């Protein structure tokens, strides 16, 4: 590959970004990065995990947070190499070809399609909480609340990227404000030893309830898959980069600040939760923050916190529809998704892809009707597999970018994945380990993943002709051209080799067709 080839390929890859409006502002990008790192996995999922693993959950959040930061750094390098709304799917196409883009794109879509089901399920659970104060809300079926959440967020997402950015800005701001309030209040209780629900707080609470590992080490390890889900939206900032001006200035700041947010908001919050109440006080399906505020006896605080976690669920749903709309359009333009997914309105919103995801999200409505108690965990395990595949794709693309840079084919941006490629290899090993745990914990997830993989293989063979036809029309397409050129060169050599050899034999210094050393210039022998 030479510079011309790389440039032509880059030009063709930018074609999928046509039509988008670069209307996301720096403050919105910053909050999208924050919102991606603070979601339903913390606000709702942490309760059940604390109950299962105890205070050792802090270690799980810290470990997963470290690898989430590494993967975000890898994505940051790719984004500054070439910003694209197709994000890592576009990078998979650039570095590994159409098959890799096809597989990674559909696994990502599975991730978000199931995550949106998680989000509407979480929203429905939060709405039922208000039934403690407003009786008629408890009488509304869980599936009805789930459907309402989907319709409202879908309608707002279809307006424009400005509306999406503004919604995410305020959603993220509310989440951050709530966590800061919890951290301040919780720290006050721990420092001054103020009892919660009639029990002492602090380190003594841990020792009186089985220590850091009350249920052993295994629950913490198994729960890594669920903890990983808590960080599932961090890659959204890569998709948003394609719709903002000057991503090279905005992205490094947004990404580097994530490690601080992980340390404070995730690890800090879980530490405080463990120090404020016995781990057995937290319940599956109930936000641990709501549990705490309800325990301190302040009227109405638990209602406010429940509104906040409802906001977190709607924020994640909003982000899922936004992201899959862009990813599906990137795939559709290149032949890997239905043509309908490439449709875009005048405001630059890819409504086709968003509508497809929303349609699949409707499956969450009957799921909430048939198995309302298990709906959250069922889709969580399936979404975890999609997250793992997505993050692995990001890491592999960054490793390939470094390899190409080492060969001089491309230039790495100044914002880089530190410790590459070894940090990338370490991240892949971690993701493989978590994937194995997912399959051990949930055989159903392994079955669903196997079925999805088979469907993807079938889908590739169904789509490959169209994908290749589209690829052949791109500037910079070299697949068939290179093959033909190579054949012509071989044929040309055999057609010309007799004359080439005859001319060579007349030169001064000629030493035969297979010289031991390279033929010396004639001037050497004249001396």
Short mmCIF file of C-alpha atoms in Angstrom, two decimals:
data_model
loop_
_atom_site.label_atom_id
_atom_site.label_comp_id
_atom_site.label_asym_id
_atom_site.label_seq_id
_atom_site.Cartn_x
_atom_site.Cartn_y
_atom_site.Cartn_z
CA UNK A 1 0.00 0.00 0.00
CA UNK A 2 1.27 3.43 -0.83
CA UNK A 3 0.18 6.90 -0.05
CA UNK A 4 -2.04 7.16 -3.11
CA UNK A 5 -3.87 4.00 -2.24
CA UNK A 6 -4.43 5.09 1.31
CA UNK A 7 -5.75 8.45 0.18
CA UNK A 8 -8.18 6.89 -2.28
CA UNK A 9 -9.49 4.49 0.32
CA UNK A 10 -9.94 7.34 2.79
CA UNK A 11 -11.91 9.34 0.23
CA UNK A 12 -14.29 6.44 -0.36
CA UNK A 13 -14.71 5.79 3.34
CA UNK A 14 -15.85 9.39 3.89
CA UNK A 15 -18.77 8.80 1.49
CA UNK A 16 -20.85 7.20 4.27
CA UNK A 17 -20.66 10.42 6.31
CA UNK A 18 -22.35 12.59 3.67
CA UNK A 19 -25.57 14.27 4.75
CA UNK A 20 -24.82 14.62 8.45
CA UNK A 21 -24.94 18.06 10.05
CA UNK A 22 -22.00 18.87 12.30
CA UNK A 23 -24.21 20.48 14.92
CA UNK A 24 -22.96 18.88 18.13
CA UNK A 25 -21.25 21.46 20.34
CA UNK A 26 -18.21 20.90 22.60
CA UNK A 27 -20.31 21.08 25.78
CA UNK A 28 -22.64 18.43 24.36
CA UNK A 29 -19.75 16.13 23.40
CA UNK A 30 -18.35 16.45 26.92
CA UNK A 31 -21.69 15.51 28.42
CA UNK A 32 -22.22 12.67 25.94
CA UNK A 33 -18.91 11.22 27.14
CA UNK A 34 -20.05 11.62 30.75
CA UNK A 35 -23.51 10.22 30.06
CA UNK A 36 -21.99 7.24 28.28
CA UNK A 37 -20.02 6.39 31.40
CA UNK A 38 -22.96 6.78 33.79
CA UNK A 39 -26.05 4.78 32.97
CA UNK A 40 -28.61 2.16 33.92
CA UNK A 41 -25.94 -0.39 34.79
CA UNK A 42 -24.92 1.74 37.78
CA UNK A 43 -28.24 3.28 38.77
CA UNK A 44 -30.27 0.04 38.62
CA UNK A 45 -27.90 -2.92 38.20
CA UNK A 46 -25.59 -2.11 41.12
CA UNK A 47 -28.28 -3.01 43.69
CA UNK A 48 -28.60 -6.66 42.76
CA UNK A 49 -24.85 -7.01 42.27
CA UNK A 50 -24.10 -5.58 45.72
CA UNK A 51 -26.52 -8.09 47.18
CA UNK A 52 -24.79 -10.96 45.35
CA UNK A 53 -21.10 -10.03 45.70
CA UNK A 54 -21.02 -7.67 48.67
CA UNK A 55 -18.40 -4.91 48.96
CA UNK A 56 -16.07 -6.82 46.60
CA UNK A 57 -18.17 -5.29 43.82
CA UNK A 58 -15.93 -2.23 44.20
CA UNK A 59 -13.01 -4.27 42.84
CA UNK A 60 -15.09 -5.43 39.87
CA UNK A 61 -16.05 -1.84 39.00
CA UNK A 62 -12.43 -0.69 39.30
CA UNK A 63 -11.07 -3.49 37.07
CA UNK A 64 -13.76 -3.07 34.41
CA UNK A 65 -13.34 0.70 34.59
CA UNK A 66 -9.63 0.41 33.89
CA UNK A 67 -10.21 -1.66 30.76
CA UNK A 68 -13.08 0.60 29.69
CA UNK A 69 -10.64 3.50 29.78
CA UNK A 70 -8.07 1.57 27.70
CA UNK A 71 -10.69 0.78 25.09
CA UNK A 72 -11.84 4.39 25.01
CA UNK A 73 -8.23 5.49 24.45
CA UNK A 74 -8.00 3.05 21.55
CA UNK A 75 -11.22 4.48 20.10
CA UNK A 76 -9.89 8.00 20.59
CA UNK A 77 -6.85 7.23 18.45
CA UNK A 78 -9.10 5.82 15.72
CA UNK A 79 -11.41 8.85 15.88
CA UNK A 80 -8.53 11.29 15.44
CA UNK A 81 -7.16 9.13 12.64
CA UNK A 82 -10.47 9.61 10.79
CA UNK A 83 -13.66 10.93 12.46
CA UNK A 84 -16.73 9.05 11.21
CA UNK A 85 -20.34 8.60 12.25
CA UNK A 86 -19.86 4.97 11.24
CA UNK A 87 -17.37 4.79 14.13
CA UNK A 88 -15.67 1.44 14.71
CA UNK A 89 -17.71 -0.27 11.95
CA UNK A 90 -16.17 2.12 9.46
CA UNK A 91 -12.74 1.44 10.99
CA UNK A 92 -13.30 -2.32 10.76
CA UNK A 93 -14.06 -1.83 7.06
CA UNK A 94 -10.90 0.23 6.60
CA UNK A 95 -8.51 -2.09 8.42
CA UNK A 96 -10.02 -5.56 7.95
CA UNK A 97 -12.48 -5.38 5.04
CA UNK A 98 -16.19 -5.84 4.47
CA UNK A 99 -16.62 -9.11 6.39
CA UNK A 100 -15.26 -7.58 9.58
CA UNK A 101 -17.49 -4.52 9.15
CA UNK A 102 -20.52 -6.75 8.56
CA UNK A 103 -19.97 -8.87 11.68
CA UNK A 104 -18.94 -6.04 14.01
CA UNK A 105 -21.80 -3.84 12.84
CA UNK A 106 -24.49 -6.43 13.40
CA UNK A 107 -23.09 -7.49 16.78
CA UNK A 108 -23.12 -3.82 17.80
CA UNK A 109 -26.68 -3.51 16.64
CA UNK A 110 -27.63 -6.61 18.67
CA UNK A 111 -25.95 -4.97 21.66
CA UNK A 112 -27.96 -1.77 21.37
CA UNK A 113 -31.20 -3.39 20.25
CA UNK A 114 -31.18 -5.51 23.41
CA UNK A 115 -29.90 -2.59 25.49
CA UNK A 116 -32.90 -0.51 24.45
CA UNK A 117 -35.06 -3.35 25.78
CA UNK A 118 -33.09 -3.12 29.05
CA UNK A 119 -33.72 0.62 29.12
CA UNK A 120 -37.46 0.51 28.52
CA UNK A 121 -37.66 -2.30 31.11
CA UNK A 122 -35.74 -0.16 33.61
CA UNK A 123 -37.97 2.84 32.86
CA UNK A 124 -41.05 0.71 33.50
CA UNK A 125 -39.63 -0.52 36.83
CA UNK A 126 -38.90 3.06 37.89
CA UNK A 127 -42.43 4.15 37.01
CA UNK A 128 -43.84 1.37 39.18
CA UNK A 129 -41.89 2.78 42.14
CA UNK A 130 -44.08 5.88 42.01
CA UNK A 131 -47.01 3.59 42.74
CA UNK A 132 -45.93 3.78 46.39
CA UNK A 133 -47.09 7.41 46.36
CA UNK A 134 -49.56 7.51 43.46
CA UNK A 135 -51.64 4.30 43.60
CA UNK A 136 -52.95 4.36 40.03
CA UNK A 137 -49.38 4.24 38.65
CA UNK A 138 -48.89 0.84 40.25
CA UNK A 139 -51.97 -0.42 38.41
CA UNK A 140 -50.53 0.42 34.98
CA UNK A 141 -48.96 -2.74 33.47
CA UNK A 142 -45.18 -2.79 33.17
CA UNK A 143 -45.40 -3.33 29.41
CA UNK A 144 -47.48 -0.14 29.00
CA UNK A 145 -44.83 1.98 30.71
CA UNK A 146 -42.15 0.34 28.54
CA UNK A 147 -44.07 1.17 25.36
CA UNK A 148 -44.64 4.78 26.46
CA UNK A 149 -40.92 5.32 27.12
CA UNK A 150 -40.02 3.99 23.67
CA UNK A 151 -42.54 6.16 21.81
CA UNK A 152 -41.53 9.40 23.58
CA UNK A 153 -37.77 8.98 23.10
CA UNK A 154 -38.15 7.77 19.51
CA UNK A 155 -40.18 10.86 18.58
CA UNK A 156 -37.57 13.23 20.03
CA UNK A 157 -34.66 11.34 18.44
CA UNK A 158 -36.12 11.76 14.96
CA UNK A 159 -36.22 15.57 15.10
CA UNK A 160 -32.52 16.50 14.66
CA UNK A 161 -29.05 15.88 16.02
CA UNK A 162 -29.37 19.23 17.85
CA UNK A 163 -32.30 17.85 19.83
CA UNK A 164 -30.38 14.65 20.58
CA UNK A 165 -27.34 16.59 21.75
CA UNK A 166 -29.41 18.89 23.94
CA UNK A 167 -31.33 15.99 25.47
CA UNK A 168 -28.11 14.15 26.27
CA UNK A 169 -26.58 17.31 27.72
CA UNK A 170 -29.40 17.76 30.23
CA UNK A 171 -29.82 14.04 30.90
CA UNK A 172 -26.10 13.78 31.71
CA UNK A 173 -26.17 16.95 33.80
CA UNK A 174 -29.02 15.56 35.92
CA UNK A 175 -27.17 12.27 36.43
CA UNK A 176 -23.95 14.01 37.42
CA UNK A 177 -25.76 16.38 39.80
CA UNK A 178 -27.53 13.46 41.46
CA UNK A 179 -24.33 11.47 41.93
CA UNK A 180 -22.49 14.50 43.30
CA UNK A 181 -25.34 15.04 45.78
CA UNK A 182 -25.19 11.38 46.82
CA UNK A 183 -21.40 11.50 47.21
CA UNK A 184 -21.61 14.61 49.40
CA UNK A 185 -24.44 13.28 51.59
CA UNK A 186 -22.97 9.78 51.81
CA UNK A 187 -19.52 11.09 52.72
CA UNK A 188 -21.09 13.24 55.45
CA UNK A 189 -22.79 10.19 56.97
CA UNK A 190 -19.56 8.15 56.92
CA UNK A 191 -17.26 10.89 58.28
CA UNK A 192 -19.58 11.83 61.14
CA UNK A 193 -20.73 8.28 61.83
CA UNK A 194 -24.41 9.12 61.43
CA UNK A 195 -26.44 5.87 61.66
CA UNK A 196 -28.54 4.82 58.67
CA UNK A 197 -31.73 2.87 59.33
CA UNK A 198 -30.61 2.35 62.93
CA UNK A 199 -27.24 0.81 62.00
CA UNK A 200 -23.68 2.08 62.31
CA UNK A 201 -21.90 3.11 59.11
CA UNK A 202 -18.28 2.88 57.98
CA UNK A 203 -15.63 0.16 58.05
CA UNK A 204 -17.24 -1.56 61.03
CA UNK A 205 -20.29 -2.20 58.85
CA UNK A 206 -18.12 -4.28 56.52
CA UNK A 207 -16.51 -6.35 59.29
CA UNK A 208 -19.89 -6.98 60.92
CA UNK A 209 -21.34 -8.32 57.66
CA UNK A 210 -18.75 -10.77 56.38
CA UNK A 211 -15.97 -8.44 55.23
CA UNK A 212 -15.13 -7.56 51.64
CA UNK A 213 -15.90 -11.05 50.28
CA UNK A 214 -18.96 -12.16 52.29
CA UNK A 215 -20.01 -14.64 49.61
CA UNK A 216 -16.52 -15.59 48.44
CA UNK A 217 -14.49 -14.54 45.41
CA UNK A 218 -16.51 -16.32 42.72
CA UNK A 219 -19.60 -14.05 42.76
CA UNK A 220 -17.41 -11.00 42.12
CA UNK A 221 -15.72 -12.70 39.16
CA UNK A 222 -19.00 -13.92 37.67
CA UNK A 223 -20.55 -10.46 38.03
CA UNK A 224 -17.83 -8.91 35.83
CA UNK A 225 -20.16 -9.38 32.86
CA UNK A 226 -22.87 -7.26 34.45
CA UNK A 227 -20.40 -4.65 35.62
CA UNK A 228 -19.02 -4.42 32.09
CA UNK A 229 -22.53 -3.54 30.93
CA UNK A 230 -22.43 -0.49 33.21
CA UNK A 231 -19.76 1.02 30.94
CA UNK A 232 -21.52 -0.02 27.74
CA UNK A 233 -22.16 3.42 26.25
CA UNK A 234 -18.65 4.88 26.40
CA UNK A 235 -18.10 4.17 22.69
CA UNK A 236 -20.95 6.54 21.81
CA UNK A 237 -18.52 9.47 21.84
CA UNK A 238 -16.82 7.91 18.80
CA UNK A 239 -20.05 7.98 16.80
CA UNK A 240 -20.77 11.55 17.88
CA UNK A 241 -17.34 12.63 16.61
CA UNK A 242 -18.64 12.46 13.05
CA UNK A 243 -21.18 15.20 13.78
CA UNK A 244 -19.00 17.78 15.50
CA UNK A 245 -16.52 20.38 14.34
CA UNK A 246 -12.86 20.11 15.40
CA UNK A 247 -12.97 16.61 16.95
CA UNK A 248 -9.17 16.68 17.25
CA UNK A 249 -9.52 19.36 19.95
CA UNK A 250 -12.62 18.07 21.71
CA UNK A 251 -12.08 14.30 21.84
CA UNK A 252 -8.81 14.06 23.81
CA UNK A 253 -10.26 16.19 26.64
CA UNK A 254 -13.51 14.23 26.72
CA UNK A 255 -11.77 10.84 26.70
CA UNK A 256 -9.05 11.64 29.24
CA UNK A 257 -11.62 12.92 31.72
CA UNK A 258 -13.40 9.55 31.68
CA UNK A 259 -10.82 7.90 33.97
CA UNK A 260 -11.53 10.54 36.64
CA UNK A 261 -15.28 10.08 36.29
CA UNK A 262 -14.92 6.30 36.57
CA UNK A 263 -12.87 6.62 39.75
CA UNK A 264 -15.20 9.13 41.40
CA UNK A 265 -18.67 8.26 40.17
CA UNK A 266 -18.49 4.48 39.82
CA UNK A 267 -15.90 3.27 42.31
CA UNK A 268 -16.61 6.08 44.78
CA UNK A 269 -20.38 5.51 44.67
CA UNK A 270 -20.12 1.74 45.20
CA UNK A 271 -17.66 2.22 48.10
CA UNK A 272 -20.10 4.60 49.79
CA UNK A 273 -23.06 2.29 49.19
CA UNK A 274 -21.13 -0.55 50.86
CA UNK A 275 -20.22 1.67 53.84
CA UNK A 276 -23.71 3.08 54.37
CA UNK A 277 -25.90 -0.05 54.49
CA UNK A 278 -25.33 -3.81 54.81
CA UNK A 279 -25.00 -5.33 51.35
CA UNK A 280 -28.08 -7.47 52.09
CA UNK A 281 -30.20 -4.29 52.25
CA UNK A 282 -29.89 -3.76 48.51
CA UNK A 283 -32.27 -5.59 46.20
CA UNK A 284 -32.31 -6.78 42.64
CA UNK A 285 -34.50 -4.53 40.48
CA UNK A 286 -34.37 -1.61 42.93
CA UNK A 287 -31.90 1.24 42.56
CA UNK A 288 -29.39 1.16 45.45
CA UNK A 289 -29.51 4.97 45.56
CA UNK A 290 -33.26 4.88 46.07
CA UNK A 291 -32.71 2.26 48.82
CA UNK A 292 -30.24 4.52 50.63
CA UNK A 293 -32.27 7.72 50.43
CA UNK A 294 -35.36 5.84 51.51
CA UNK A 295 -33.43 4.55 54.56
CA UNK A 296 -32.30 7.94 55.88
CA UNK A 297 -35.87 8.97 56.59
CA UNK A 298 -35.95 12.16 54.53
CA UNK A 299 -39.35 12.37 52.90
CA UNK A 300 -39.35 12.76 49.12
CA UNK A 301 -35.61 12.21 48.54
CA UNK A 302 -36.20 8.67 47.30
CA UNK A 303 -38.76 10.05 44.82
CA UNK A 304 -36.25 12.60 43.50
CA UNK A 305 -33.59 9.91 43.14
CA UNK A 306 -36.02 7.66 41.33
CA UNK A 307 -36.68 10.49 38.87
CA UNK A 308 -32.93 10.71 38.31
CA UNK A 309 -32.52 7.01 37.58
CA UNK A 310 -35.53 7.21 35.27
CA UNK A 311 -33.62 9.96 33.45
CA UNK A 312 -30.62 7.62 33.19
CA UNK A 313 -32.73 4.94 31.53
CA UNK A 314 -34.24 7.40 29.04
CA UNK A 315 -30.76 8.82 28.33
CA UNK A 316 -29.42 5.37 27.51
CA UNK A 317 -32.43 4.65 25.30
CA UNK A 318 -31.89 7.97 23.52
CA UNK A 319 -28.21 7.14 22.95
CA UNK A 320 -29.00 3.65 21.68
CA UNK A 321 -31.40 4.89 19.02
CA UNK A 322 -28.94 7.61 17.99
CA UNK A 323 -25.97 5.27 17.71
CA UNK A 324 -27.65 2.39 15.90
CA UNK A 325 -29.21 4.78 13.41
CA UNK A 326 -25.74 5.98 12.37
CA UNK A 327 -24.16 2.52 12.41
CA UNK A 328 -26.96 0.95 10.35
CA UNK A 329 -26.73 3.76 7.81
CA UNK A 330 -22.99 3.20 7.45
CA UNK A 331 -23.66 -0.49 6.87
CA UNK A 332 -26.55 0.14 4.49
CA UNK A 333 -24.55 2.54 2.32
CA UNK A 334 -21.97 -0.24 1.95
CA UNK A 335 -24.53 -2.99 1.31
CA UNK A 336 -24.42 -4.74 4.71
CA UNK A 337 -27.87 -3.65 5.93
CA UNK A 338 -31.31 -3.13 4.34
CA UNK A 339 -31.53 -0.19 1.94
CA UNK A 340 -34.20 1.39 4.14
CA UNK A 341 -31.56 1.92 6.86
CA UNK A 342 -29.73 4.45 4.66
CA UNK A 343 -32.68 6.84 4.51
CA UNK A 344 -32.08 10.27 6.00
CA UNK A 345 -34.37 13.25 6.52
CA UNK A 346 -33.62 16.90 5.75
CA UNK A 347 -32.36 17.46 9.29
CA UNK A 348 -29.60 14.90 8.73
CA UNK A 349 -31.22 12.21 10.91
CA UNK A 350 -30.90 8.61 9.59
CA UNK A 351 -34.49 7.75 10.41
CA UNK A 352 -34.39 4.40 8.61
CA UNK A 353 -31.84 2.85 10.95
CA UNK A 354 -33.46 4.40 14.02
CA UNK A 355 -36.86 3.00 13.00
CA UNK A 356 -35.41 -0.50 12.56
CA UNK A 357 -33.94 -0.47 16.06
CA UNK A 358 -37.14 0.92 17.56
CA UNK A 359 -39.14 -1.83 15.86
CA UNK A 360 -36.95 -4.51 17.43
CA UNK A 361 -37.15 -2.69 20.77
CA UNK A 362 -40.88 -3.40 20.66
CA UNK A 363 -39.95 -7.00 21.54
CA UNK A 364 -39.31 -5.65 25.01
CA UNK A 365 -43.02 -4.93 25.38
CA UNK A 366 -44.19 -8.60 25.23
CA UNK A 367 -41.10 -9.59 27.24
CA UNK A 368 -42.19 -7.23 30.01
CA UNK A 369 -45.67 -8.74 29.74
CA UNK A 370 -44.65 -12.42 29.81
CA UNK A 371 -41.72 -12.38 32.26
CA UNK A 372 -41.63 -8.95 33.94
CA UNK A 373 -39.44 -10.18 36.82
CA UNK A 374 -36.74 -11.70 34.59
CA UNK A 375 -36.86 -9.28 31.64
CA UNK A 376 -33.92 -7.14 32.80
CA UNK A 377 -31.43 -9.98 33.36
CA UNK A 378 -32.39 -11.91 30.19
CA UNK A 379 -31.58 -9.05 27.84
CA UNK A 380 -28.63 -7.90 29.96
CA UNK A 381 -26.68 -11.10 29.27
CA UNK A 382 -27.36 -10.90 25.53
CA UNK A 383 -26.34 -7.23 25.45
CA UNK A 384 -23.10 -8.06 27.26
CA UNK A 385 -21.99 -10.28 24.37
CA UNK A 386 -22.58 -7.44 21.91
CA UNK A 387 -20.56 -5.06 24.10
CA UNK A 388 -17.64 -7.50 24.26
CA UNK A 389 -17.63 -7.93 20.47
CA UNK A 390 -17.83 -4.17 19.95
CA UNK A 391 -14.94 -3.40 22.27
CA UNK A 392 -12.83 -6.22 20.80
CA UNK A 393 -13.35 -4.71 17.34
CA UNK A 394 -12.18 -1.31 18.57
CA UNK A 395 -9.02 -2.80 20.09
CA UNK A 396 -8.24 -4.89 16.99
CA UNK A 397 -8.64 -1.84 14.73
CA UNK A 398 -6.27 0.18 16.90
CA UNK A 399 -3.69 -2.63 16.83
CA UNK A 400 -3.96 -2.75 13.04
CA UNK A 401 -3.63 1.04 12.83
CA UNK A 402 -0.36 0.81 14.75
CA UNK A 403 0.89 -1.98 12.49
CA UNK A 404 0.13 0.09 9.41
CA UNK A 405 1.84 3.09 10.96
CA UNK A 406 4.93 0.99 11.75
CA UNK A 407 5.06 0.04 8.06
CA UNK A 408 4.74 3.67 7.00
CA UNK A 409 1.34 3.26 5.37
CA UNK A 410 -0.47 5.73 7.67
CA UNK A 411 0.49 8.26 10.31
CA UNK A 412 -0.74 7.78 13.87
CA UNK A 413 -2.38 10.84 15.45
CA UNK A 414 -0.67 12.49 18.40
CA UNK A 415 -3.42 11.22 20.73
CA UNK A 416 -2.55 7.54 21.05
CA UNK A 417 -3.33 4.37 22.95
CA UNK A 418 -0.53 4.24 25.52
CA UNK A 419 1.44 1.00 25.81
CA UNK A 420 0.23 -0.22 22.41
CA UNK A 421 0.08 -2.93 21.26
CA UNK A 422 0.54 -4.66 24.64
CA UNK A 423 -2.31 -2.82 26.36
CA UNK A 424 -4.47 -3.88 23.42
CA UNK A 425 -3.49 -7.53 23.83
CA UNK A 426 -4.22 -7.30 27.57
CA UNK A 427 -7.65 -5.80 26.84
CA UNK A 428 -8.46 -8.62 24.42
CA UNK A 429 -7.51 -11.26 27.00
CA UNK A 430 -9.77 -9.56 29.54
CA UNK A 431 -12.69 -9.46 27.09
CA UNK A 432 -12.24 -13.13 26.21
CA UNK A 433 -12.26 -13.99 29.91
CA UNK A 434 -15.49 -12.06 30.48
CA UNK A 435 -17.09 -13.71 27.43
CA UNK A 436 -16.29 -17.15 28.84
CA UNK A 437 -17.89 -16.14 32.15
CA UNK A 438 -21.01 -14.95 30.33
CA UNK A 439 -21.40 -18.33 28.66
CA UNK A 440 -20.76 -20.22 31.92
CA UNK A 441 -23.28 -18.10 33.80
CA UNK A 442 -25.94 -18.22 31.09
CA UNK A 443 -26.08 -21.21 28.69
CA UNK A 444 -29.06 -19.49 27.06
CA UNK A 445 -26.81 -16.57 26.10
CA UNK A 446 -24.34 -18.98 24.49
CA UNK A 447 -27.19 -20.53 22.49
CA UNK A 448 -28.48 -17.12 21.38
CA UNK A 449 -24.93 -16.05 20.41
CA UNK A 450 -24.46 -19.24 18.39
CA UNK A 451 -27.76 -18.66 16.58
CA UNK A 452 -26.83 -15.01 15.93
CA UNK A 453 -23.45 -16.09 14.52
CA UNK A 454 -25.11 -18.59 12.18
CA UNK A 455 -27.56 -15.92 11.02
CA UNK A 456 -24.66 -13.53 10.37
CA UNK A 457 -22.87 -16.09 8.22
CA UNK A 458 -26.08 -16.64 6.27
CA UNK A 459 -26.62 -12.89 6.08
CA UNK A 460 -23.12 -12.34 4.70
CA UNK A 461 -23.67 -14.82 1.88
CA UNK A 462 -27.05 -13.23 1.17
CA UNK A 463 -25.56 -9.72 1.02
CA UNK A 464 -22.05 -10.26 -0.32
CA UNK A 465 -22.94 -9.75 -4.00
CA UNK A 466 -24.49 -6.34 -3.29
CA UNK A 467 -21.60 -5.43 -0.95
CA UNK A 468 -19.05 -6.23 -3.66
CA UNK A 469 -21.03 -4.34 -6.30
CA UNK A 470 -21.07 -1.24 -4.10
CA UNK A 471 -17.37 -1.67 -3.28
CA UNK A 472 -16.51 -1.83 -6.98
CA UNK A 473 -18.11 1.59 -7.58
CA UNK A 474 -16.02 3.32 -4.90
CA UNK A 475 -13.04 5.50 -5.62
CA UNK A 476 -10.02 3.60 -4.45
CA UNK A 477 -11.55 0.13 -4.94
CA UNK A 478 -8.63 -2.17 -5.73
CA UNK A 479 -9.99 -5.69 -5.24
CA UNK A 480 -10.77 -6.75 -8.81
CA UNK A 481 -8.47 -4.18 -10.42
CA UNK A 482 -5.46 -5.39 -8.44
CA UNK A 483 -6.21 -9.01 -9.30
CA UNK A 484 -6.48 -8.24 -13.03
CA UNK A 485 -3.34 -6.08 -12.93
CA UNK A 486 -1.39 -8.86 -11.23
CA UNK A 487 -2.46 -11.41 -13.86
CA UNK A 488 -1.53 -9.02 -16.67
CA UNK A 489 1.89 -8.38 -15.12
CA UNK A 490 2.64 -12.11 -14.90
CA UNK A 491 1.51 -12.61 -18.51
CA UNK A 492 3.52 -9.58 -19.62
CA UNK A 493 6.69 -10.92 -17.99
CA UNK A 494 6.46 -14.23 -19.83
CA UNK A 495 5.76 -12.40 -23.09
CA UNK A 496 8.82 -10.13 -22.72
CA UNK A 497 11.35 -12.22 -20.82
CA UNK A 498 13.20 -13.59 -23.91
CA UNK A 499 13.95 -10.12 -25.25
CA UNK A 500 14.83 -8.84 -21.73
CA UNK A 501 17.38 -11.64 -21.33
CA UNK A 502 18.89 -11.05 -24.79
CA UNK A 503 19.47 -7.37 -24.01
CA UNK A 504 20.85 -8.23 -20.57
CA UNK A 505 23.47 -10.60 -22.09
CA UNK A 506 24.97 -7.77 -24.18
CA UNK A 507 25.72 -5.60 -21.10
CA UNK A 508 29.24 -5.25 -19.69
CA UNK A 509 29.47 -7.12 -16.40
CA UNK A 510 26.67 -9.58 -17.14
CA UNK A 511 27.19 -12.68 -14.94
CA UNK A 512 24.27 -14.92 -15.84
CA UNK A 513 20.56 -15.24 -15.13
CA UNK A 514 21.10 -16.21 -11.47
CA UNK A 515 24.20 -14.33 -10.22
CA UNK A 516 25.61 -15.06 -6.77
CA UNK A 517 25.71 -11.32 -6.16
CA UNK A 518 23.78 -8.53 -7.83
CA UNK A 519 25.01 -7.51 -11.28
CA UNK A 520 27.51 -4.70 -10.87
CA UNK A 521 27.18 -1.53 -12.98
CA UNK A 522 29.20 -1.52 -16.21
CA UNK A 523 31.27 1.41 -14.92
CA UNK A 524 32.73 -0.88 -12.27
CA UNK A 525 34.35 -3.13 -14.89
CA UNK A 526 35.62 -0.22 -17.02
CA UNK A 527 37.73 0.88 -14.05
#
